[in-house]
Amino acid sequence: MNWFLGIDAGSTYVKAVLIDETGFVKGRRVSATGFNAEDVASRLVEEICGEACIASCDICGIVATGYGRRRIGDAGNNVTEIKAHAMGALRNGDAENGRIRTIIDVGGQDLKVIILGDAGEIESFVMNDKCAAGTGRFLEHMARILDLSLSGMGKLALTSTSPCEINSTCVVFAESEVISLCASGKNLADIVSGIHYSLARRIARMARNASFKSGVLLTGGGALNPGLVKTLEDELMTDVHVPPYPQFNGALGAAFAALEAGQKTPLTGMS
Amino acid sequence: MIQGELSETMHQRHSEHLKRKIAANASRLLDAVRQSPVRPKGLDHFIDVLDNVYVSDDVRSHLGGKEETPAVIGLYCMMVPEELIYAAGFIPLRLCGGSYDAFLVGGDYAPRDACPVVKASLGSSLRGVPSVYGLCDVVIVPTTCDAKRKAAEELSRFSEVWVLEMPHVKDSEASREGWRCQLYGLAKELNNLGKRKGSKTKINRSNLKKAMELIGAASYQARRLFSLRKLSPPALSGMEASIALSAYGFDRADIWTREMKSLNDELENRQGERVSRCLQRRPRLLLAGSPSIFPNWKVPLIADEMGADIVVDESCVGDRLLYDVAGLSEKTLDSMIEALAARYLAPCVCPVFTPNDDRLYRLIELAGEFAIDGVIYHVLKGCIPYDFELYRVERIFRERKVPVLRIETDYTLEDVEPLRTRIEAFIEMLAGKEKK
């Protein structure tokens, strides 16, 4: 059996996905990026192989993506996040959700909107500029100042009936807005919901700039947050699909990139 | 103490500091081009010109005349007729700034939202670094965009500034009339300046005709270079072309034309060899929007590294400057000034003009002629005119299914990595489309 591995070295987490030659997913691992993404990636490769009971030399191809993609020594090749997400979405989204035409990836410090054409090719994409407003960092920081866990915050947002108005998506400015809301005795769930709406509005604005089409797939760690999914559906006024393992979408795409490359040039020398 | 005014010794120290930084950054770029094994030999002169300006800081060695300082006039934007300057016996130099280090200095004396071109020009003028900024007897600023117009006032603290009132609506008789009057006024001022400097040269029929032929010859060579970039693969890289075109701003037109002719001849002769060396077709890009002024090559460098060729740059430091030629049919002084007034107004598609549909037609034409795969639309922060026209440009290219990537940035290097990701993904996307 031939195995292929995709590594997504993101700003916050490193993700790895192992697939076999038929494209069946055999394992997934994630770990915080920390200081050295390369060491983390090597550890993940070992772990994932151990779990799947294969030797690491049985892996026919490794492709890296994400911020740290050029530093991953184990990878034979690398692709941009845009391409990886598009490839991942084709495998991740279509089966149960119908045709995916827009991918919204909410990562640790990136926000991407990718528009796909009829044949699944990348038609256009928009990414955030320098500023990390509208990304996972925003939610992480808000959770910290409210002393909530990330997962708890998403669920809490769903319970709100009258969300507070929070206008800023800048982490620093939003923090002072949130603090003054807390000081004025607002309900915690309403504040949390307001935070999610503020983020969703920012994401929706970017999606509209990219002329998004319906058939929206939400990926990245942000998609694990049910509060964000709901508020985003509300702001985009369309259904938002979330794949089973949204934060592995980029790594899955990279694994398929490795599979494609491996099929083109069979690695005859490897046993 | 007035803002920006330092004691003599402090000014000296600040200037030395800026000079070192500009030289270090410029020489890094020039060395990279110098060390390229495929560099055409004919490029060396242009590399030397930029080296003289930014690194060794001695423009006299190529402007000629070691014994006396050449009489030079600084120009901003591309609407000041160089022909009049040459006819009056001066050499024009182009002062729109592209230096990151000068931009940091100028940033303290301009509003936050002013564009980096204006900030860099202010910084260089304030410190007199590179020394070409201090060399100019007079600086001419046409009233193009808001930032340039107001910068003219600040620049007048450092040298004599002439403001040339440029109309923003081209298609009206009143504009043409007013503009012609401005050029007559400019000619008169140039003659007066000559007299003040003890020169006997005055603008007349014969020296203006000669100057028009001089610039005509330069345009002819520039156009030859453009057609060499239409080839597949282009006869030289975007960076190499940019070196040659940037050098025009600091060179004497006659020398530049001579060197450009030999560069073009060399490129024509070696094209066959270049075709055989290129294994893979690289996506062809049109660089649109705000100018990438040397040494601010942030965006073009990333595009090149990520595997695409910039084959045409529509901006005023790229292919726009020398694209149009003033026609010479009648040879009276009046008709020549008339022709110059028309040449510097009508065909210019700088977005400061309104309406500016001509720019859209030009872009469509360029995209076809240069067989463009995609467009990088460069917006310098604060450059409202170019940013405004983005929507129309995006629309015309969407209709033609040519992808457009908008990049908004300034001269700082802090966003290079995120930009690299976006530009690389864009080029990867173009390469993917081509395969299908």
XYZ file of C-alpha atoms in Angstrom, chain A residues 67 69-70 78-83 110 119-125 127-130 211, chain B residues 306 381 403 405-406 408 410 412 414-415 417-418 420-422 424-426 428-429 433 436:
44
model
C 2.954 29.682 6.871
C 5.620 25.259 4.660
C 9.111 26.115 3.430
C 4.932 22.572 -0.839
C 1.785 24.319 -2.088
C 0.155 27.578 -1.014
C -2.693 27.517 1.495
C -5.072 28.665 -1.213
C -4.420 25.654 -3.388
C -5.455 34.430 8.300
C -14.525 22.270 -12.492
C -13.305 22.949 -8.965
C -10.502 25.213 -10.184
C -9.607 28.356 -8.222
C -11.375 31.280 -9.831
C -10.277 34.015 -7.442
C -9.410 34.541 -3.821
C -7.009 37.269 1.873
C -6.776 39.686 4.761
C -4.006 42.274 4.601
C -1.577 42.756 7.449
C -18.342 37.997 -4.925
C 7.417 33.310 -7.260
C -1.386 53.416 0.702
C -7.770 37.656 -12.996
C -4.984 40.718 -7.655
C -5.164 43.927 -5.642
C -2.312 47.531 -1.072
C 3.596 50.988 1.193
C 7.701 49.118 4.747
C 6.722 44.190 7.510
C 4.061 42.738 5.211
C 5.593 37.477 3.987
C 1.767 37.773 3.803
C 4.389 36.629 -0.772
C 1.704 34.104 0.148
C -0.955 35.996 -1.781
C 2.427 33.076 -4.913
C -1.127 31.732 -4.695
C -2.182 34.094 -7.490
C -0.072 29.285 -8.849
C -3.698 29.898 -9.819
C -5.579 27.802 -15.379
C -6.435 23.458 -18.387
